[in-house]
């Protein structure tokens, strides 16, 4: 394992997920969140707890990259491997992330579906980032 590339891939995954989470939840889905405001914590309370997300991302990104590295194949392009890895992880997690919360929270089915898609896209892009950086 190339430790320097793994660390760089971890940073890339952290940045990609942070940016995409902001885009998806802070921009694209903000209207749906406002329509379902009674389900969520208040904005002030959420802002005070936001550090927990960042710590979670800091823990998640290196492990995501590490699992990618452990399955890395030297003779194959990083883009394809990263895409495939992200697709597998995303497919594994997006059903529970999107539709699992639909069962637990009183949210519209559309929101659960958007979470499903967003999770899948986020992991594919994170996988591509890990693949491109680690292969680099």
Coordinates of N, CA and C in Angstrom, one line a residue:
X1 N 0.8 -1.2 0.0 CA 0.0 0.0 0.0 C 0.9 1.2 0.0
X2 N 0.5 2.2 -0.9 CA 1.2 3.5 -0.9 C 0.5 4.4 0.1
X3 N 1.2 4.6 1.2 CA 0.5 5.4 2.3 C 0.2 6.8 1.9
X4 N 1.2 7.5 1.2 CA 1.0 8.9 0.7 C -0.3 9.0 -0.2
X5 N -0.4 8.0 -1.1 CA -1.5 8.1 -2.0 C -2.8 7.8 -1.3
X6 N -2.7 6.8 -0.3 CA -3.9 6.5 0.5 C -4.4 7.8 1.2
X7 N -3.5 8.5 1.8 CA -3.8 9.7 2.6 C -4.4 10.8 1.6
X8 N -3.8 10.9 0.4 CA -4.3 11.9 -0.6 C -5.7 11.4 -1.0
X9 N -5.9 10.2 -1.2 CA -7.2 9.7 -1.6 C -8.2 9.9 -0.5
X10 N -7.8 9.7 0.7 CA -8.7 10.0 1.9 C -9.2 11.5 1.9
X11 N -8.2 12.4 1.6 CA -8.5 13.8 1.6 C -9.5 14.1 0.4
X12 N -9.2 13.5 -0.7 CA -10.1 13.7 -1.9 C -11.5 13.2 -1.6
X13 N -11.7 12.0 -0.9 CA -13.0 11.5 -0.6 C -13.7 12.4 0.4
X14 N -12.9 12.9 1.4 CA -13.5 13.8 2.4 C -14.0 15.1 1.7
X15 N -13.3 15.6 0.8 CA -13.7 16.9 0.1 C -14.9 16.6 -0.8
X16 N -14.9 15.5 -1.6 CA -16.0 15.2 -2.5 C -17.3 15.0 -1.7
X17 N -17.2 14.2 -0.6 CA -18.4 14.0 0.2 C -18.9 15.3 0.8
X18 N -18.0 16.1 1.4 CA -18.4 17.3 2.0 C -19.1 18.3 1.0
X19 N -18.5 18.4 -0.2 CA -19.1 19.2 -1.2 C -20.4 18.7 -1.7
X20 N -20.5 17.4 -2.0 CA -21.7 16.8 -2.5 C -22.8 16.9 -1.4
X21 N -22.5 16.6 -0.2 CA -23.5 16.7 0.9 C -24.0 18.1 1.0
X22 N -23.2 19.1 0.9 CA -23.7 20.5 0.9 C -24.6 20.8 -0.3
X23 N -24.1 20.4 -1.4 CA -24.9 20.6 -2.7 C -26.3 19.9 -2.6
X24 N -26.3 18.6 -2.2 CA -27.5 17.9 -2.1 C -28.5 18.4 -1.0
X25 N -27.9 18.5 0.2 CA -28.8 18.8 1.3 C -28.9 20.3 1.6
X26 N -27.9 21.1 1.3 CA -28.0 22.5 1.5 C -28.6 23.3 0.4
X27 N -28.6 22.7 -0.8 CA -29.1 23.4 -2.0 C -30.3 22.7 -2.6
X28 N -30.0 21.5 -3.2 CA -31.0 20.8 -4.0 C -32.2 20.4 -3.2
X29 N -32.1 19.9 -2.0 CA -33.2 19.4 -1.2 C -33.7 20.4 -0.1
X30 N -33.2 21.6 -0.1 CA -33.5 22.5 1.0 C -35.0 22.8 1.0
X31 N -35.7 22.9 -0.2 CA -37.1 23.1 -0.2 C -37.9 22.0 0.4
X32 N -37.5 20.7 0.1 CA -38.2 19.6 0.7 C -38.0 19.6 2.2
X33 N -36.8 20.0 2.7 CA -36.6 20.0 4.1 C -37.4 21.1 4.8
X34 N -37.6 22.2 4.1 CA -38.5 23.3 4.6 C -39.9 22.8 4.7
X35 N -40.4 22.0 3.7 CA -41.7 21.5 3.7 C -42.0 20.5 4.8
X36 N -40.9 19.9 5.3 CA -41.1 18.8 6.3 C -40.4 19.3 7.6
X37 N -40.3 20.6 7.9 CA -39.6 21.1 9.0 C -40.0 20.5 10.3
X38 N -41.2 20.1 10.5 CA -41.6 19.5 11.8 C -40.9 18.2 12.1
X39 N -40.3 17.6 11.2 CA -39.6 16.3 11.4 C -38.2 16.5 11.9
X40 N -37.6 17.7 11.6 CA -36.1 17.9 11.8 C -35.9 18.7 13.1
X41 N -34.7 18.7 13.5 CA -34.3 19.6 14.6 C -34.3 21.0 14.1
X42 N -34.3 22.0 14.9 CA -34.3 23.4 14.5 C -32.9 23.7 13.9
X43 N -32.9 24.7 13.1 CA -31.6 25.1 12.4 C -30.5 25.4 13.4
X44 N -30.8 26.1 14.4 CA -29.8 26.5 15.4 C -29.2 25.2 16.1
X45 N -30.1 24.3 16.5 CA -29.6 23.1 17.1 C -28.8 22.3 16.2
X46 N -29.2 22.2 14.9 CA -28.4 21.4 13.9 C -27.0 22.1 13.7
X47 N -27.0 23.3 13.6 CA -25.7 24.0 13.4 C -24.7 23.7 14.6
X48 N -25.3 23.7 15.8 CA -24.4 23.4 16.9 C -23.9 21.9 16.9
X49 N -24.6 21.1 16.2 CA -24.2 19.7 16.2 C -23.5 19.3 14.9
X50 N -23.3 20.2 14.0 CA -22.7 20.0 12.7 C -21.3 19.4 12.8
X51 N -20.6 19.7 13.9 CA -19.3 19.1 14.0 C -19.3 17.6 14.0
X52 N -20.4 17.0 14.5 CA -20.5 15.6 14.5 C -20.4 15.0 13.1
X53 N -21.1 15.7 12.1 CA -21.0 15.3 10.7 C -19.5 15.3 10.2
X54 N -18.8 16.4 10.6 CA -17.5 16.5 10.1 C -16.5 15.5 10.7
X55 N -16.7 15.2 11.9 CA -16.0 14.1 12.6 C -16.3 12.7 11.9
X56 N -17.6 12.5 11.6 CA -18.0 11.3 10.9 C -17.3 11.2 9.5
X57 N -17.3 12.3 8.8 CA -16.6 12.3 7.5 C -15.1 12.1 7.6
X58 N -14.5 12.6 8.7 CA -13.1 12.4 8.9 C -12.7 11.0 9.2
X59 N -13.7 10.3 9.9 CA -13.5 8.9 10.2 C -13.8 8.0 8.9
X60 N -14.9 8.4 8.2 CA -15.3 7.6 7.1 C -14.3 7.6 5.9
X61 N -13.9 8.8 5.5 CA -13.1 9.0 4.3 C -11.8 8.1 4.3
X62 N -11.0 8.0 5.4 CA -9.9 7.1 5.3 C -10.2 5.6 5.2
X63 N -11.3 5.2 5.8 CA -11.7 3.8 5.7 C -12.3 3.5 4.3
X64 N -13.0 4.4 3.8 CA -13.5 4.2 2.4 C -12.3 4.1 1.4
X65 N -11.3 5.0 1.6 CA -10.1 4.9 0.7 C -9.3 3.6 1.0
X66 N -9.2 3.2 2.3 CA -8.5 2.0 2.6 C -9.1 0.8 2.0
X67 N -10.4 0.7 2.1 CA -11.0 -0.5 1.4 C -10.8 -0.5 -0.1
X68 N -10.8 0.7 -0.7 CA -10.5 0.8 -2.1 C -9.1 0.3 -2.4
X69 N -8.2 0.8 -1.5 CA -6.7 0.4 -1.7 C -6.5 -1.1 -1.6
X70 N -7.2 -1.7 -0.7 CA -7.0 -3.1 -0.4 C -7.5 -4.0 -1.6
X71 N -8.4 -3.4 -2.4 CA -8.9 -4.1 -3.6 C -8.3 -3.6 -4.9
X72 N -7.4 -2.7 -4.8 CA -6.8 -2.0 -6.0 C -6.0 -3.0 -6.8
X73 N -6.3 -2.9 -8.1 CA -5.5 -3.7 -9.1 C -4.6 -2.9 -10.0
X74 N -3.3 -3.1 -9.9 CA -2.4 -2.2 -10.5 C -2.5 -2.1 -12.0
X75 N -2.9 -3.1 -12.7 CA -3.0 -3.1 -14.2 C -4.3 -2.5 -14.7
X76 N -5.2 -2.1 -13.9 CA -6.4 -1.5 -14.4 C -6.5 0.0 -14.1
X77 N -7.2 0.7 -14.9 CA -7.2 2.2 -14.7 C -8.0 2.6 -13.4
X78 N -7.5 3.6 -12.8 CA -8.1 4.0 -11.5 C -9.6 4.5 -11.7
X79 N -9.9 5.2 -12.8 CA -11.2 5.7 -13.1 C -12.2 4.6 -13.1
X80 N -12.0 3.5 -13.8 CA -12.9 2.4 -13.8 C -13.0 1.7 -12.5
X81 N -11.9 1.4 -11.9 CA -11.9 0.8 -10.6 C -12.7 1.6 -9.5
X82 N -12.4 2.9 -9.6 CA -13.1 3.8 -8.6 C -14.6 3.9 -8.9
X83 N -15.0 3.9 -10.1 CA -16.4 4.0 -10.5 C -17.1 2.7 -10.0
X84 N -16.5 1.6 -10.3 CA -17.1 0.3 -9.9 C -17.1 0.2 -8.3
X85 N -16.1 0.5 -7.7 CA -16.0 0.5 -6.2 C -17.1 1.4 -5.6
X86 N -17.2 2.6 -6.1 CA -18.2 3.6 -5.6 C -19.6 3.0 -5.9
X87 N -19.8 2.4 -7.1 CA -21.1 1.9 -7.4 C -21.5 0.7 -6.4
X88 N -20.6 -0.1 -6.1 CA -20.8 -1.2 -5.2 C -21.2 -0.7 -3.8
X89 N -20.3 0.1 -3.3 CA -20.6 0.7 -1.9 C -21.9 1.5 -1.9
X90 N -22.0 2.3 -2.9 CA -23.3 3.1 -3.0 C -24.5 2.2 -3.1
X91 N -24.5 1.2 -3.9 CA -25.6 0.3 -4.1 C -25.9 -0.4 -2.7
X92 N -24.8 -0.7 -2.0 CA -25.0 -1.4 -0.8 C -25.7 -0.5 0.3
X93 N -25.3 0.7 0.3 CA -25.8 1.6 1.3 C -27.0 2.5 1.0
X94 N -27.2 2.7 -0.3 CA -28.3 3.7 -0.7 C -29.7 3.2 -0.4
X95 N -29.9 1.9 -0.4 CA -31.3 1.4 -0.1 C -31.6 1.7 1.3
X96 N -30.7 1.4 2.2 CA -31.0 1.6 3.6 C -31.0 3.1 4.0
X97 N -30.1 3.9 3.3 CA -30.0 5.3 3.6 C -31.3 6.0 3.1
X98 N -31.7 5.7 1.9 CA -32.9 6.3 1.4 C -34.2 5.8 2.0
X99 N -34.4 4.5 1.7 CA -35.7 3.9 2.1 C -35.8 3.5 3.5
X100 N -34.7 3.2 4.2 CA -34.8 2.9 5.6 C -35.3 4.1 6.4
X101 N -34.9 5.3 6.1 CA -35.4 6.4 6.8 C -36.8 6.7 6.5
X102 N -37.2 6.3 5.3 CA -38.6 6.5 4.9 C -39.6 5.7 5.8
X103 N -39.1 4.6 6.3 CA -39.9 3.8 7.2 C -39.9 4.4 8.6
X104 N -38.8 5.0 9.0 CA -38.6 5.5 10.3 C -39.2 6.9 10.5
X105 N -39.0 7.8 9.5 CA -39.5 9.2 9.6 C -40.7 9.4 8.7
X106 N -41.5 10.3 9.1 CA -42.7 10.7 8.3 C -42.3 11.7 7.2
X107 N -41.6 11.2 6.2 CA -41.1 12.0 5.1 C -41.8 11.6 3.8
X108 N -41.8 12.4 2.9 CA -42.4 12.0 1.6 C -41.5 11.0 0.9
X109 N -42.2 10.1 0.1 CA -41.4 9.1 -0.7 C -40.4 9.8 -1.6
X110 N -40.7 11.0 -2.1 CA -39.8 11.7 -3.0 C -38.5 12.0 -2.3
X111 N -38.6 12.4 -1.1 CA -37.3 12.7 -0.3 C -36.5 11.4 -0.1
X112 N -37.1 10.3 0.2 CA -36.4 9.0 0.3 C -35.8 8.6 -1.0
X113 N -36.5 8.8 -2.1 CA -35.9 8.5 -3.4 C -34.7 9.4 -3.7
X114 N -34.8 10.7 -3.4 CA -33.7 11.6 -3.6 C -32.5 11.2 -2.8
X115 N -32.7 10.8 -1.6 CA -31.6 10.3 -0.7 C -31.0 9.1 -1.3
X116 N -31.8 8.2 -1.8 CA -31.3 7.0 -2.5 C -30.4 7.4 -3.6
X117 N -30.9 8.3 -4.5 CA -30.1 8.7 -5.7 C -28.8 9.4 -5.2
X118 N -29.0 10.3 -4.3 CA -27.8 11.1 -3.8 C -26.7 10.3 -3.2
X119 N -27.1 9.3 -2.4 CA -26.1 8.4 -1.8 C -25.4 7.6 -2.9
X120 N -26.1 7.1 -3.9 CA -25.5 6.4 -4.9 C -24.5 7.2 -5.7
X121 N -24.9 8.4 -6.1 CA -24.1 9.3 -6.8 C -22.9 9.8 -6.0
X122 N -23.1 10.1 -4.8 CA -22.0 10.5 -3.9 C -20.9 9.4 -3.8
X123 N -21.3 8.2 -3.6 CA -20.3 7.1 -3.5 C -19.6 6.8 -4.8
X124 N -20.3 7.0 -5.9 CA -19.7 6.8 -7.2 C -18.6 7.8 -7.4
X125 N -19.0 9.1 -7.1 CA -18.0 10.2 -7.3 C -16.9 10.0 -6.3
X126 N -17.2 9.7 -5.1 CA -16.1 9.4 -4.1 C -15.2 8.3 -4.5
X127 N -15.7 7.2 -5.1 CA -14.9 6.1 -5.6 C -14.1 6.6 -6.8
X128 N -14.6 7.3 -7.7 CA -13.8 7.9 -8.8 C -12.7 8.7 -8.3
X129 N -13.0 9.6 -7.3 CA -11.9 10.4 -6.7 C -10.8 9.6 -6.1
X130 N -11.2 8.6 -5.3 CA -10.2 7.7 -4.7 C -9.4 7.0 -5.8
X131 N -10.1 6.5 -6.9 CA -9.4 5.8 -7.9 C -8.4 6.7 -8.7
X132 N -8.8 7.9 -9.0 CA -8.0 8.8 -9.8 C -6.8 9.2 -8.9
X133 N -7.0 9.5 -7.7 CA -5.9 10.0 -6.8 C -5.0 8.9 -6.5
X134 N -5.5 7.7 -6.1 CA -4.6 6.6 -5.7 C -3.8 6.1 -6.9
X135 N -4.5 6.0 -8.1 CA -3.8 5.5 -9.3 C -2.7 6.5 -9.8
X136 N -3.0 7.8 -9.5 CA -2.2 8.9 -10.0 C -0.8 8.6 -10.1

